[in-house]
């Protein structure tokens, strides 16, 4: 009898455990959590590319105007991005859910300290001042995903700073929902790159960088061109990149001026606002290798070709030829100036899905 009692107690215990586990599984299975669809990359942020100006297009993909013509400078520099908000669960969302949002500077600061420690010059900067978004939105019953519209005013933005928009989903027992418990699912850290027709990553392997008095040239594999305005970008001079503390002192502006009769060709005007760089465009050489009175003219060409295997995919190349300038790096070694010459060409590529009617949404950034 004693053994029977022990067996019965054991079975009862197992039954209770099984029932408890089953209830917990069902609670977990049918739970609905609110989250952003903005997974972080290896740098701890979510990179998003947003047009500097949001445009309107006709059926042929031609620009018919700006989407926000009554704002700012005729809508130039005004843009938007739709951030997906998800109600996650194994069943369809059964009720209307009003979700609340706010800025999240604390998470941005924590991430900066964890990644960069005392290198505050590398910290991501909070770009909330350039963005507006609703503080709440309602996802109706039967719908699991909706889009939160974020509006940007990029006018005057300085892209030498590494801008991130931090947003969080707020929790409150009166709200009637729970944000996702997984780390960062209820938070979005958007590393925003505004883009125009000329910005982005370019191949720098055909551009040589030499220091005065040295015949050995250096090459930067990839060169990023950052937005200034609709037709202007800037590039860091020579070997300088985002890791330099004083990178903002070495910006060179490139203004693209299309040919009036053939917009696939044009010129690029190089300018620099920092006189300490002693920036200059080099002269054309004569047959003896001496400078002439004529400045080297930088030109661009756009070449488009369809993909060999994916017949919907268009490759658009922007080739910048005759890059030839000299500048002084006065910050690398205190009290000592080093003169560099940069000469060659840059090539940028965009992959465009021709099946997408909106060209600003059609770019494949992967």
XYZ file of C-alpha atoms in Angstrom:
366
model
C 0.000 0.000 0.000
C 2.880 2.277 0.818
C 4.320 1.776 -2.667
C 0.902 2.400 -4.231
C 0.577 5.673 -2.293
C 4.023 6.805 -3.408
C 3.183 5.878 -7.003
C -0.110 7.744 -6.793
C 1.540 10.839 -5.340
C 4.176 10.751 -8.081
C 1.578 10.476 -10.795
C -0.383 13.340 -9.261
C 2.760 15.439 -9.119
C 3.584 14.700 -12.736
C 0.036 15.537 -13.736
C 0.221 18.843 -11.878
C 3.573 19.696 -13.489
C 2.296 18.729 -16.921
C -0.853 20.803 -16.439
C 1.197 23.752 -15.184
C 3.602 23.522 -18.133
C 0.701 23.224 -20.542
C -0.969 26.328 -19.105
C 2.307 28.248 -19.278
C 2.839 27.125 -22.887
C -0.657 28.233 -23.815
C -0.138 31.597 -22.107
C 3.085 32.064 -24.024
C 1.634 30.841 -27.301
C -1.349 33.157 -27.250
C 0.403 36.188 -25.745
C 0.618 39.282 -27.959
C 3.650 41.557 -27.623
C 4.152 44.916 -29.298
C 7.495 45.412 -31.056
C 9.296 47.350 -33.775
C 10.510 45.646 -36.920
C 13.966 47.227 -36.727
C 16.558 44.535 -35.952
C 19.981 45.843 -35.001
C 23.111 45.210 -37.053
C 26.627 44.447 -35.791
C 27.127 48.113 -34.946
C 24.188 48.102 -32.547
C 21.889 50.211 -34.755
C 19.436 49.795 -37.613
C 20.660 51.523 -40.795
C 17.872 53.165 -42.791
C 18.283 55.178 -45.995
C 15.817 58.043 -46.331
C 15.624 60.390 -49.345
C 16.808 63.913 -48.580
C 13.625 65.114 -50.303
C 10.557 62.902 -50.644
C 9.355 63.262 -54.248
C 6.192 62.463 -56.192
C 6.437 60.501 -59.459
C 4.261 59.850 -62.485
C 3.582 56.411 -63.986
C 6.859 56.522 -65.938
C 8.907 57.260 -62.813
C 9.516 60.925 -63.640
C 9.559 63.465 -60.821
C 6.430 65.626 -60.844
C 7.175 67.544 -57.660
C 7.992 67.315 -53.972
C 5.615 65.584 -51.573
C 5.669 68.441 -49.061
C 5.816 71.564 -51.289
C 4.223 73.831 -48.669
C 6.885 73.113 -46.058
C 10.398 74.447 -45.717
C 12.085 75.521 -48.941
C 9.440 74.226 -51.309
C 9.663 70.788 -49.744
C 13.399 70.356 -50.343
C 14.981 68.610 -47.376
C 11.599 67.376 -46.088
C 11.151 63.616 -46.110
C 9.557 60.651 -44.335
C 10.093 57.030 -43.355
C 7.584 54.342 -42.352
C 8.686 52.239 -39.371
C 6.813 48.901 -39.052
C 5.159 48.243 -35.693
C 4.211 44.615 -35.022
C 1.836 42.859 -32.654
C 3.635 39.529 -32.357
C 1.887 36.281 -31.463
C 0.806 32.947 -32.848
C -2.759 34.175 -33.314
C -4.224 37.245 -34.989
C -4.483 40.390 -32.906
C -7.988 40.151 -31.353
C -8.593 43.803 -30.366
C -7.852 47.436 -31.103
C -4.521 48.331 -29.514
C -3.403 51.917 -28.949
C 0.381 51.943 -28.666
C 2.372 54.744 -27.040
C 5.843 55.938 -28.114
C 8.523 58.287 -26.873
C 12.172 59.198 -27.425
C 14.741 56.929 -25.789
C 17.966 58.875 -25.132
C 18.877 56.610 -22.174
C 19.222 53.504 -24.339
C 21.230 55.470 -26.908
C 23.603 56.702 -24.196
C 23.985 53.204 -22.704
C 24.787 51.772 -26.127
C 27.324 54.535 -26.821
C 29.168 53.927 -23.549
C 29.175 50.158 -24.099
C 30.537 50.439 -27.654
C 32.834 53.456 -27.566
C 33.606 54.007 -23.862
C 35.557 57.292 -23.557
C 35.693 57.977 -27.337
C 32.842 60.483 -27.136
C 33.731 61.773 -30.615
C 32.467 58.442 -31.985
C 29.175 58.528 -30.077
C 25.967 58.371 -32.075
C 24.079 61.654 -31.765
C 20.381 61.885 -30.939
C 18.595 63.284 -34.007
C 15.183 63.758 -32.377
C 15.423 67.466 -33.280
C 15.193 66.538 -36.973
C 12.259 64.113 -36.660
C 8.589 64.125 -35.684
C 6.380 61.090 -35.148
C 3.048 60.309 -33.443
C 3.168 59.718 -29.709
C 0.493 57.075 -30.130
C -1.136 55.017 -32.862
C -3.937 52.441 -32.939
C -3.602 49.073 -34.644
C -7.138 47.726 -35.240
C -8.336 44.240 -34.394
C -7.450 41.669 -37.020
C -4.296 43.540 -38.048
C -0.837 42.532 -36.826
C 1.398 45.094 -38.571
C 1.043 48.818 -39.152
C 3.387 51.648 -40.105
C 4.412 54.553 -37.903
C 5.153 57.545 -40.116
C 8.299 59.458 -39.163
C 8.754 62.847 -40.769
C 12.226 64.345 -41.214
C 13.463 67.870 -41.794
C 17.037 67.390 -43.018
C 17.727 71.035 -43.864
C 21.028 72.140 -42.380
C 21.922 68.695 -41.017
C 25.657 68.077 -40.515
C 26.383 64.502 -41.544
C 29.860 64.581 -40.006
C 27.887 63.668 -36.879
C 26.614 60.093 -36.642
C 22.874 60.574 -36.280
C 20.585 58.010 -34.643
C 16.880 58.343 -33.902
C 16.060 56.429 -30.662
C 12.397 55.483 -30.140
C 10.808 53.247 -27.525
C 7.414 51.616 -26.970
C 6.042 52.712 -23.604
C 4.535 50.296 -21.095
C 1.774 51.047 -18.614
C -0.699 48.696 -16.978
C -3.515 50.959 -18.190
C -2.475 50.725 -21.853
C -3.812 47.199 -22.341
C -0.734 45.767 -24.039
C 2.797 44.631 -23.213
C 5.920 45.562 -25.150
C 8.063 42.674 -26.317
C 10.262 41.330 -23.468
C 13.207 40.511 -25.767
C 16.013 43.045 -25.499
C 15.669 45.926 -28.018
C 12.522 44.516 -29.671
C 10.550 47.366 -28.101
C 13.238 49.886 -29.020
C 14.365 51.270 -32.362
C 17.804 52.817 -32.859
C 17.628 54.122 -36.414
C 20.977 55.110 -37.973
C 19.614 57.472 -40.603
C 21.416 58.233 -43.863
C 19.584 60.831 -45.981
C 20.368 60.242 -49.646
C 20.203 62.123 -52.930
C 21.137 61.002 -56.444
C 24.863 61.239 -55.699
C 25.402 60.106 -52.112
C 26.407 56.694 -50.800
C 29.383 54.350 -50.951
C 31.809 54.645 -53.866
C 34.701 52.440 -54.837
C 37.955 54.306 -54.194
C 40.367 51.761 -55.647
C 40.998 53.977 -58.703
C 41.870 56.990 -56.562
C 45.465 57.433 -55.395
C 46.423 59.426 -52.306
C 50.041 60.522 -51.998
C 51.876 62.575 -49.389
C 54.214 65.296 -50.636
C 57.709 63.934 -51.212
C 56.605 60.289 -51.338
C 55.991 58.325 -54.527
C 54.078 55.522 -52.779
C 50.328 55.941 -53.052
C 47.626 54.865 -50.624
C 44.160 53.674 -51.597
C 40.880 53.690 -49.684
C 38.683 50.784 -50.766
C 35.360 52.505 -50.072
C 34.625 56.221 -49.908
C 31.318 57.523 -48.561
C 29.694 60.652 -49.993
C 27.360 62.326 -47.470
C 24.353 64.524 -48.232
C 24.601 68.307 -47.941
C 21.545 69.250 -49.998
C 19.640 68.088 -53.067
C 22.573 68.277 -55.496
C 25.567 68.497 -53.150
C 27.466 65.939 -51.090
C 30.650 66.068 -49.075
C 33.557 63.670 -48.768
C 36.301 63.503 -46.173
C 39.613 64.465 -47.717
C 42.195 61.805 -48.508
C 42.524 59.057 -45.907
C 40.306 60.742 -43.315
C 37.153 58.902 -42.236
C 34.585 58.709 -39.430
C 37.187 57.497 -36.927
C 39.065 60.810 -36.921
C 38.159 63.049 -33.979
C 38.576 66.170 -36.121
C 36.884 64.758 -39.228
C 34.476 67.720 -39.452
C 37.451 69.956 -40.334
C 38.199 67.999 -43.505
C 34.973 68.116 -45.485
C 35.130 68.779 -49.233
C 31.860 69.639 -50.974
C 30.974 68.202 -54.383
C 28.179 69.957 -56.292
C 26.827 68.020 -59.280
C 25.808 70.161 -62.254
C 24.009 68.171 -64.996
C 24.511 68.913 -68.677
C 21.466 70.812 -69.954
C 20.995 68.534 -72.949
C 22.233 65.248 -71.446
C 21.581 64.810 -67.691
C 23.572 61.564 -67.697
C 26.694 63.717 -67.929
C 27.862 66.843 -66.168
C 30.504 68.512 -64.068
C 31.375 68.334 -60.381
C 32.422 71.488 -58.538
C 34.807 70.906 -55.609
C 34.831 73.493 -52.799
C 36.098 73.641 -49.221
C 35.024 76.014 -46.449
C 38.069 75.485 -44.220
C 41.021 77.719 -45.247
C 43.353 75.821 -42.899
C 43.164 72.852 -45.272
C 44.805 74.925 -48.033
C 42.565 73.104 -50.480
C 43.146 73.636 -54.196
C 42.158 72.061 -57.491
C 45.272 71.089 -59.427
C 46.114 72.489 -62.840
C 46.195 70.556 -66.093
C 49.722 69.413 -66.948
C 51.351 70.168 -70.288
C 53.474 67.675 -72.235
C 56.495 68.569 -70.061
C 54.615 67.896 -66.850
C 54.248 71.563 -65.872
C 51.077 73.267 -64.647
C 49.062 75.244 -67.202
C 46.564 78.022 -66.446
C 43.651 75.629 -66.917
C 42.114 73.927 -63.863
C 41.456 70.195 -63.962
C 37.714 69.793 -64.599
C 35.998 66.987 -62.720
C 33.201 65.369 -64.675
C 30.656 62.681 -63.985
C 28.972 60.098 -66.175
C 25.929 57.939 -65.417
C 25.852 54.482 -67.001
C 22.848 52.166 -66.667
C 22.637 48.493 -67.600
C 20.258 45.661 -66.812
C 21.390 42.706 -64.735
C 22.501 39.690 -66.776
C 20.322 37.198 -64.887
C 17.703 39.246 -62.994
C 15.900 41.053 -65.784
C 14.056 43.402 -63.405
C 17.263 44.709 -61.778
C 18.951 47.849 -63.106
C 22.550 48.713 -62.249
C 23.116 52.469 -62.141
C 26.759 53.601 -62.005
C 27.925 57.138 -61.252
C 31.556 57.598 -62.338
C 33.395 60.715 -61.151
C 36.452 61.310 -63.332
C 39.427 63.679 -63.078
C 39.454 63.980 -59.298
C 42.634 65.946 -58.681
C 43.142 68.124 -55.615
C 45.671 68.925 -52.903
C 45.020 69.594 -49.224
C 46.910 69.969 -45.969
C 46.363 67.726 -42.960
C 47.213 69.996 -40.035
C 45.629 67.944 -37.250
C 47.211 64.501 -37.387
C 50.514 65.646 -35.848
C 50.153 68.800 -33.694
C 52.305 71.626 -35.018
C 53.158 69.816 -38.247
C 51.448 70.099 -41.630
C 51.366 67.316 -44.211
C 50.368 68.000 -47.819
C 48.444 65.316 -49.726
C 47.393 64.982 -53.354
C 44.288 62.996 -54.258
C 43.984 61.949 -57.877
C 41.870 59.457 -59.825
C 38.221 58.486 -60.077
C 35.327 57.263 -57.924
C 32.582 54.830 -58.939
C 29.268 54.418 -57.141
C 26.640 51.768 -57.860
C 22.958 51.486 -57.056
C 20.818 48.443 -57.743
C 17.291 49.460 -58.689
C 14.213 47.261 -58.828
C 12.451 48.422 -62.005
C 9.226 46.692 -60.922
C 8.818 49.255 -58.111
C 7.056 52.385 -59.477
C 8.551 54.707 -56.824
C 12.301 55.098 -57.580
C 13.024 56.193 -53.999
C 11.677 52.878 -52.705
C 13.197 50.825 -55.523
C 16.849 51.016 -54.425
C 18.330 47.802 -53.065
C 20.698 48.954 -50.322
C 21.981 45.498 -49.344
